[in-house]
Short mmCIF file of C-alpha atoms in Angstrom, two decimals:
data_model
loop_
_atom_site.label_atom_id
_atom_site.label_comp_id
_atom_site.label_asym_id
_atom_site.label_seq_id
_atom_site.Cartn_x
_atom_site.Cartn_y
_atom_site.Cartn_z
CA MET F 29 135.86 17.04 128.71
CA LYS F 30 138.80 18.74 129.48
CA LYS F 31 141.71 18.40 127.64
CA LEU F 32 144.81 17.68 129.32
CA PHE F 33 147.33 17.57 125.91
CA GLU F 34 146.88 17.93 122.73
CA ILE F 35 149.35 16.99 120.16
CA LYS F 36 149.39 19.01 117.63
CA HIS F 37 151.83 18.33 113.82
CA LEU F 38 153.70 15.80 116.02
CA ASN F 39 156.58 14.92 113.56
CA MET F 40 160.14 12.97 114.35
CA HIS F 41 162.60 12.69 111.46
CA TYR F 42 165.81 10.67 112.39
CA PRO F 43 168.57 12.02 109.52
CA VAL F 44 170.39 8.48 108.55
CA ALA F 45 174.08 9.11 107.94
CA ASP F 46 176.00 8.36 104.76
CA GLY F 47 179.30 6.35 105.12
CA LEU F 48 183.06 8.87 108.10
CA MET F 49 181.46 12.34 106.46
CA GLY F 50 178.43 11.83 108.28
CA ASN F 51 176.44 13.30 105.22
CA ILE F 52 172.28 13.14 104.94
CA LYS F 53 171.01 10.53 102.90
CA GLY F 54 167.44 10.44 103.83
CA TYR F 55 165.13 10.35 106.97
CA VAL F 56 163.61 7.76 108.75
CA TYR F 57 159.56 9.10 109.43
CA ALA F 58 159.42 7.79 112.92
CA LEU F 59 156.16 10.27 113.26
CA ASN F 60 154.32 12.04 110.57
CA ASP F 61 151.63 15.28 111.44
CA VAL F 62 150.19 13.18 114.47
CA ASN F 63 147.60 15.39 116.12
CA ILE F 64 145.52 13.79 118.41
CA ASP F 65 144.50 15.05 122.47
CA ILE F 66 144.35 13.36 125.39
CA TYR F 67 141.08 14.03 127.41
CA GLU F 68 142.05 14.03 132.07
CA ASN F 69 141.24 11.00 133.51
CA GLU F 70 140.49 9.16 130.69
CA ILE F 71 142.86 6.17 129.28
CA LEU F 72 143.75 6.41 125.81
CA ALA F 73 145.47 3.56 124.41
CA LEU F 74 147.87 3.46 121.33
CA VAL F 75 148.00 0.47 119.12
CA GLY F 76 149.43 -0.77 116.24
CA GLU F 77 152.48 -3.15 115.15
CA SER F 78 155.93 -3.48 116.69
CA GLY F 79 157.77 -0.49 114.36
CA SER F 80 154.19 1.84 113.61
CA GLY F 81 155.84 4.78 116.17
CA LYS F 82 154.18 3.89 119.47
CA SER F 83 156.74 4.36 121.87
CA THR F 84 158.11 7.17 119.33
CA PHE F 85 155.31 8.54 120.13
CA GLY F 86 155.28 8.36 124.23
CA ASN F 87 159.12 9.73 124.95
CA CYS F 88 157.83 12.65 122.33
CA ILE F 89 155.06 14.22 124.43
CA LEU F 90 156.81 13.36 127.68
CA LYS F 91 159.71 15.43 125.82
CA LEU F 92 162.31 12.58 126.67
CA ILE F 93 163.67 13.41 122.96
CA THR F 94 162.63 16.35 120.88
CA PRO F 95 160.57 16.11 118.10
CA THR F 96 161.30 16.79 114.49
CA SER F 97 158.55 19.94 114.24
CA GLY F 98 155.27 20.05 115.74
CA GLU F 99 154.03 21.02 119.36
CA VAL F 100 152.84 18.86 122.35
CA ILE F 101 150.29 21.49 124.38
CA PHE F 102 150.02 20.76 128.32
CA ASP F 103 147.66 22.07 130.39
CA GLY F 104 147.89 25.03 128.63
CA GLU F 105 151.40 25.16 127.32
CA ASN F 106 154.04 23.68 124.69
CA ILE F 107 156.42 21.72 126.67
CA LEU F 108 158.55 21.51 123.96
CA GLU F 109 159.31 25.40 123.48
CA LYS F 110 160.74 24.51 127.17
CA LYS F 111 164.68 24.41 127.76
CA LYS F 112 165.55 21.83 130.14
CA LYS F 113 165.92 22.73 133.36
CA ASP F 114 162.48 24.80 133.09
CA LEU F 115 160.81 21.10 132.25
CA LYS F 116 161.58 20.08 136.10
CA GLU F 117 157.99 20.77 137.43
CA PHE F 118 156.45 18.94 133.79
CA ARG F 119 158.42 16.48 134.81
CA LYS F 120 156.45 15.67 137.94
CA LYS F 121 153.15 16.11 136.47
CA ALA F 122 153.53 13.19 133.72
CA GLN F 123 155.78 9.74 134.21
CA LEU F 124 157.11 6.79 131.71
CA ILE F 125 156.37 3.13 133.08
CA PHE F 126 158.86 0.89 131.58
CA GLN F 127 157.93 -1.98 129.34
CA ASN F 128 160.55 -4.15 130.99
CA PRO F 129 160.67 -4.11 134.88
CA TYR F 130 163.71 -5.84 134.40
CA THR F 131 165.60 -3.45 133.34
CA SER F 132 163.91 0.14 134.31
CA LEU F 133 164.98 -0.76 138.51
CA ASN F 134 168.93 -0.35 139.24
CA PRO F 135 170.02 -3.48 140.39
CA ARG F 136 172.57 -2.17 142.32
CA MET F 137 169.92 0.09 143.97
CA LYS F 138 167.22 -1.20 147.10
CA ILE F 139 163.72 -0.66 146.49
CA TYR F 140 163.79 2.19 149.40
CA GLU F 141 166.82 4.22 147.50
CA ILE F 142 164.70 3.58 143.92
CA LEU F 143 161.38 5.22 145.64
CA LYS F 144 163.25 7.38 147.28
CA GLU F 145 165.04 8.58 144.26
CA PRO F 146 162.37 11.50 142.99
CA PHE F 147 162.28 13.01 145.68
CA VAL F 148 165.70 13.44 145.54
CA VAL F 149 166.23 14.49 141.78
CA HIS F 150 162.98 17.15 142.49
CA GLY F 151 165.35 18.35 145.97
CA ILE F 152 162.41 17.48 147.90
CA LYS F 153 164.83 16.61 151.25
CA ASP F 154 162.22 15.79 154.22
CA LYS F 155 162.73 12.55 155.49
CA ASN F 156 159.50 12.52 157.47
CA GLU F 157 157.84 13.56 154.08
CA ILE F 158 159.48 10.58 151.77
CA ASN F 159 158.94 8.60 154.08
CA SER F 160 155.05 8.82 154.75
CA ALA F 161 154.60 9.16 150.80
CA ILE F 162 156.43 5.51 150.49
CA LYS F 163 154.33 4.14 153.17
CA LYS F 164 151.45 5.02 151.38
CA ILE F 165 152.79 3.85 147.84
CA LEU F 166 153.51 0.65 148.98
CA ASN F 167 149.91 0.47 150.74
CA ILE F 168 148.54 1.53 147.05
CA ILE F 169 150.32 -0.99 145.17
CA GLY F 170 149.42 -4.09 148.44
CA MET F 171 153.15 -4.37 148.75
CA GLN F 172 154.68 -4.66 152.36
CA GLU F 173 158.02 -2.35 153.97
CA GLU F 174 159.86 -5.33 154.94
CA ILE F 175 160.80 -4.77 150.40
CA LEU F 176 162.34 -1.37 150.96
CA GLU F 177 165.56 -3.54 152.46
CA ARG F 178 165.85 -5.58 149.52
CA PHE F 179 166.73 -5.39 145.72
CA PRO F 180 165.53 -5.49 142.35
CA HIS F 181 166.08 -9.48 141.35
CA GLU F 182 165.24 -10.44 145.20
CA PHE F 183 161.44 -10.53 143.13
CA SER F 184 159.83 -11.57 140.28
CA GLY F 185 158.74 -9.30 137.19
CA GLY F 186 155.09 -8.43 138.22
CA GLN F 187 156.35 -7.91 141.89
CA ARG F 188 158.36 -5.36 139.97
CA GLN F 189 156.52 -3.92 137.89
CA ARG F 190 154.41 -2.69 140.81
CA ILE F 191 157.04 -1.72 142.30
CA ALA F 192 157.92 0.63 138.43
CA ILE F 193 154.36 1.96 139.37
CA ALA F 194 154.95 2.83 142.78
CA ARG F 195 158.35 5.00 141.41
CA ALA F 196 156.15 6.12 138.61
CA ILE F 197 153.41 7.29 140.83
CA ILE F 198 154.89 8.38 144.06
CA LEU F 199 154.93 11.97 143.53
CA ASN F 200 151.27 12.05 142.18
CA PRO F 201 151.51 12.74 138.46
CA ALA F 202 148.53 13.66 135.93
CA PHE F 203 149.74 11.79 133.62
CA ILE F 204 151.44 8.31 132.73
CA VAL F 205 153.11 7.10 129.44
CA ALA F 206 152.54 3.00 130.14
CA ASP F 207 154.35 1.27 126.99
CA GLU F 208 153.17 -1.52 127.05
CA PRO F 209 153.81 -2.16 130.55
CA VAL F 210 152.61 -5.98 131.02
CA SER F 211 153.82 -7.44 127.97
CA ALA F 212 157.21 -9.21 129.94
CA LEU F 213 154.83 -10.45 132.26
CA ASP F 214 152.84 -14.26 132.69
CA VAL F 215 149.12 -13.84 131.98
CA SER F 216 148.09 -13.92 135.32
CA ILE F 217 150.04 -11.05 136.09
CA GLN F 218 149.11 -9.61 133.90
CA ALA F 219 145.53 -9.37 134.94
CA GLN F 220 147.29 -7.90 138.14
CA ILE F 221 148.78 -4.92 136.49
CA ILE F 222 146.00 -4.35 134.74
CA ASN F 223 143.30 -4.16 137.76
CA LEU F 224 145.71 -2.71 140.30
CA LEU F 225 146.04 0.68 136.80
CA LEU F 226 142.20 0.66 136.59
CA GLU F 227 142.35 1.75 140.46
CA LEU F 228 145.13 3.80 140.15
CA LYS F 229 143.21 5.68 137.46
CA LYS F 230 139.67 6.12 139.65
CA ASN F 231 142.00 6.70 143.17
CA LEU F 232 144.39 8.83 141.49
CA ASN F 233 141.93 10.40 138.75
CA LEU F 234 145.01 9.78 136.78
CA THR F 235 145.29 10.10 132.34
CA MET F 236 147.19 7.45 130.83
CA LEU F 237 148.55 6.90 127.34
CA PHE F 238 148.31 3.08 127.07
CA ILE F 239 151.12 1.75 124.21
CA SER F 240 149.94 -1.12 123.26
CA HIS F 241 149.63 -3.90 120.76
CA ASP F 242 147.46 -6.59 122.59
CA LEU F 243 144.27 -5.64 121.95
CA SER F 244 142.32 -8.21 124.77
CA VAL F 245 144.05 -5.58 127.01
CA VAL F 246 143.31 -2.79 125.75
CA LYS F 247 139.89 -4.19 125.43
CA PHE F 248 139.57 -3.91 128.86
CA ILE F 249 141.70 -1.61 129.69
CA SER F 250 141.10 1.72 127.41
CA ASP F 251 138.11 4.74 126.98
CA ARG F 252 139.22 5.36 123.65
CA ILE F 253 141.87 4.28 120.51
CA ALA F 254 144.22 5.67 118.47
CA VAL F 255 145.29 2.97 115.95
CA MET F 256 149.45 3.95 114.16
CA TYR F 257 150.40 2.74 111.26
CA LEU F 258 153.98 4.09 109.91
CA GLY F 259 153.90 6.54 111.99
CA GLU F 260 150.22 8.12 111.49
CA ILE F 261 146.82 7.99 113.16
CA VAL F 262 144.73 5.92 111.29
CA GLU F 263 141.61 5.89 113.29
CA ILE F 264 140.66 7.41 116.77
CA ALA F 265 137.06 5.57 118.39
CA SER F 266 135.64 5.73 121.15
CA LYS F 267 135.86 1.69 122.73
CA GLU F 268 133.13 0.68 122.32
CA GLU F 269 132.72 1.92 118.89
CA PHE F 270 136.18 0.41 117.93
CA PHE F 271 135.07 -2.17 118.22
CA ASN F 272 131.84 -2.84 117.03
CA ASN F 273 132.58 -0.36 114.49
CA HIS F 274 136.19 -0.17 112.72
CA LYS F 275 136.53 1.44 109.66
CA HIS F 276 140.17 1.65 108.55
CA PRO F 277 140.87 -1.80 106.94
CA TYR F 278 144.28 -1.89 109.33
CA SER F 279 141.67 -2.07 112.30
CA GLU F 280 140.69 -4.47 110.83
CA ALA F 281 143.05 -6.39 109.94
CA LEU F 282 144.53 -5.93 113.73
CA LEU F 283 140.97 -7.17 115.08
CA ASN F 284 141.33 -10.06 112.73
CA ALA F 285 144.65 -11.27 113.85
CA VAL F 286 143.29 -12.13 117.54
CA PRO F 287 142.54 -15.69 118.25
CA VAL F 288 139.40 -16.89 118.40
CA ILE F 289 137.47 -20.45 118.50
CA SER F 290 134.60 -19.54 116.44
CA GLU F 291 135.32 -21.46 112.96
CA ASP F 292 133.20 -19.10 111.27
CA LYS F 293 135.32 -16.09 112.58
CA GLN F 294 138.64 -18.01 111.69
CA ASN F 295 137.52 -18.51 107.59
CA LYS F 296 136.43 -14.79 107.30
CA LYS F 297 139.89 -13.01 108.82
CA ILE F 298 141.63 -11.28 106.16
CA ILE F 299 145.63 -11.60 106.38
CA LEU F 300 148.13 -8.84 106.27
CA GLN F 301 150.43 -9.70 103.63
CA GLY F 302 154.24 -8.99 104.35
CA ASP F 303 156.34 -6.78 107.13
CA ILE F 304 155.26 -2.79 107.58
CA PRO F 305 157.42 -1.15 105.01
CA SER F 306 160.25 0.91 106.05
CA PRO F 307 159.93 4.16 107.50
CA GLN F 308 163.09 6.07 105.87
CA ASN F 309 161.39 4.61 102.16
CA PRO F 310 157.45 4.43 102.86
CA PRO F 311 154.90 4.60 100.44
CA SER F 312 153.06 6.96 97.98
CA GLY F 313 150.19 8.03 98.73
CA CYS F 314 148.24 5.33 101.82
CA LYS F 315 151.04 4.49 103.41
CA PHE F 316 148.27 1.23 104.06
CA ASN F 317 147.93 0.09 100.44
CA THR F 318 150.78 -1.53 100.08
CA ARG F 319 148.98 -4.26 102.35
CA CYS F 320 145.46 -3.38 101.72
CA PRO F 321 142.98 -5.46 100.61
CA TYR F 322 141.16 -3.12 99.91
CA ALA F 323 143.68 -0.35 97.42
CA CYS F 324 142.23 0.80 94.23
CA GLU F 325 144.69 2.98 92.23
CA ARG F 326 143.45 6.23 93.54
CA CYS F 327 144.81 4.54 97.06
CA ARG F 328 148.48 4.25 95.74
CA GLN F 329 148.04 8.69 94.05
CA GLU F 330 146.78 10.00 97.35
CA HIS F 331 147.52 10.46 100.68
CA PRO F 332 143.95 10.91 102.88
CA GLN F 333 143.71 12.82 105.28
CA LEU F 334 142.17 12.14 109.12
CA THR F 335 139.08 12.89 108.92
CA GLU F 336 135.69 12.83 111.64
CA ILE F 337 133.63 10.52 109.94
CA SER F 338 130.87 10.46 112.90
CA GLN F 339 131.17 11.58 116.65
CA ASN F 340 134.19 11.59 117.57
CA HIS F 341 135.85 9.23 114.81
CA PHE F 342 137.88 10.03 112.65
CA VAL F 343 139.59 7.81 109.86
CA ARG F 344 142.66 7.91 107.32
CA CYS F 345 141.08 6.05 104.57
CA ILE F 346 139.88 6.97 101.36
CA LEU F 347 136.98 4.65 101.22
CA THR F 348 135.11 5.60 104.07
CA GLN F 349 135.55 9.57 102.47
CA GLN F 350 133.63 8.96 99.12
#
């Protein structure tokens, strides 16, 4: 499979200022040495608790925020080396679907203006081309042309998210970051949006980073899964390998947090204790050691590396490397 993205040694450290003088007293370590590839026409799911760095990662690889260091190689070019004026072509190829459809659409613009805006931004002025593309995209998302003269507040959450998806794909991008695109929607509407995303992947040859904390959704939509904890990738595996043969204790805890009906499975659950540590003052050694039921003294002293334990299955855990 061809690599669309190669992310190498990606770091995002936010400085923390102290008092009126603005002296730097420390850093929030949002991302730490993240290395991962994203392949063409796959859906890579990025999972983890709130505060683990998932959205920061998505924003960094789109260069919506500039990382502290590292490389984000898209189709052979390091986009982090490009200046703002040179990113226009990349912006056409890589788009973002926001989490909340109620805030991601301008309430003062009609739907026609919202869908037309990407063309305006990229200097496309041919009215026939624009109207043809809008008509085509409405057909893809299953909505009628009559919606074009209405405002976002006139639609339900699911309809708004379809419109947001239409805006993201109207310029035929190669890559989409979907940042928890169904978490604000009712369960029945979630299924419609997930099915729509799968259809788009198949019909438009889309590659997608799907950010989520809902493993039931991830199991349905993803091809591969990456688990993030406190700014680090702790496990990467195919969907089948992850759900059937996960190795990291954090992955185990996330899966055990999914509600099940069977009493036997309920009794075997490993429940995480405490909250995720502050990224401003992360634990020494393995970052998960403060909450891991299997942690030993070595875990508190050594920082494990992300290691391939079987074909295309990577784990950051001392216990799997013994």
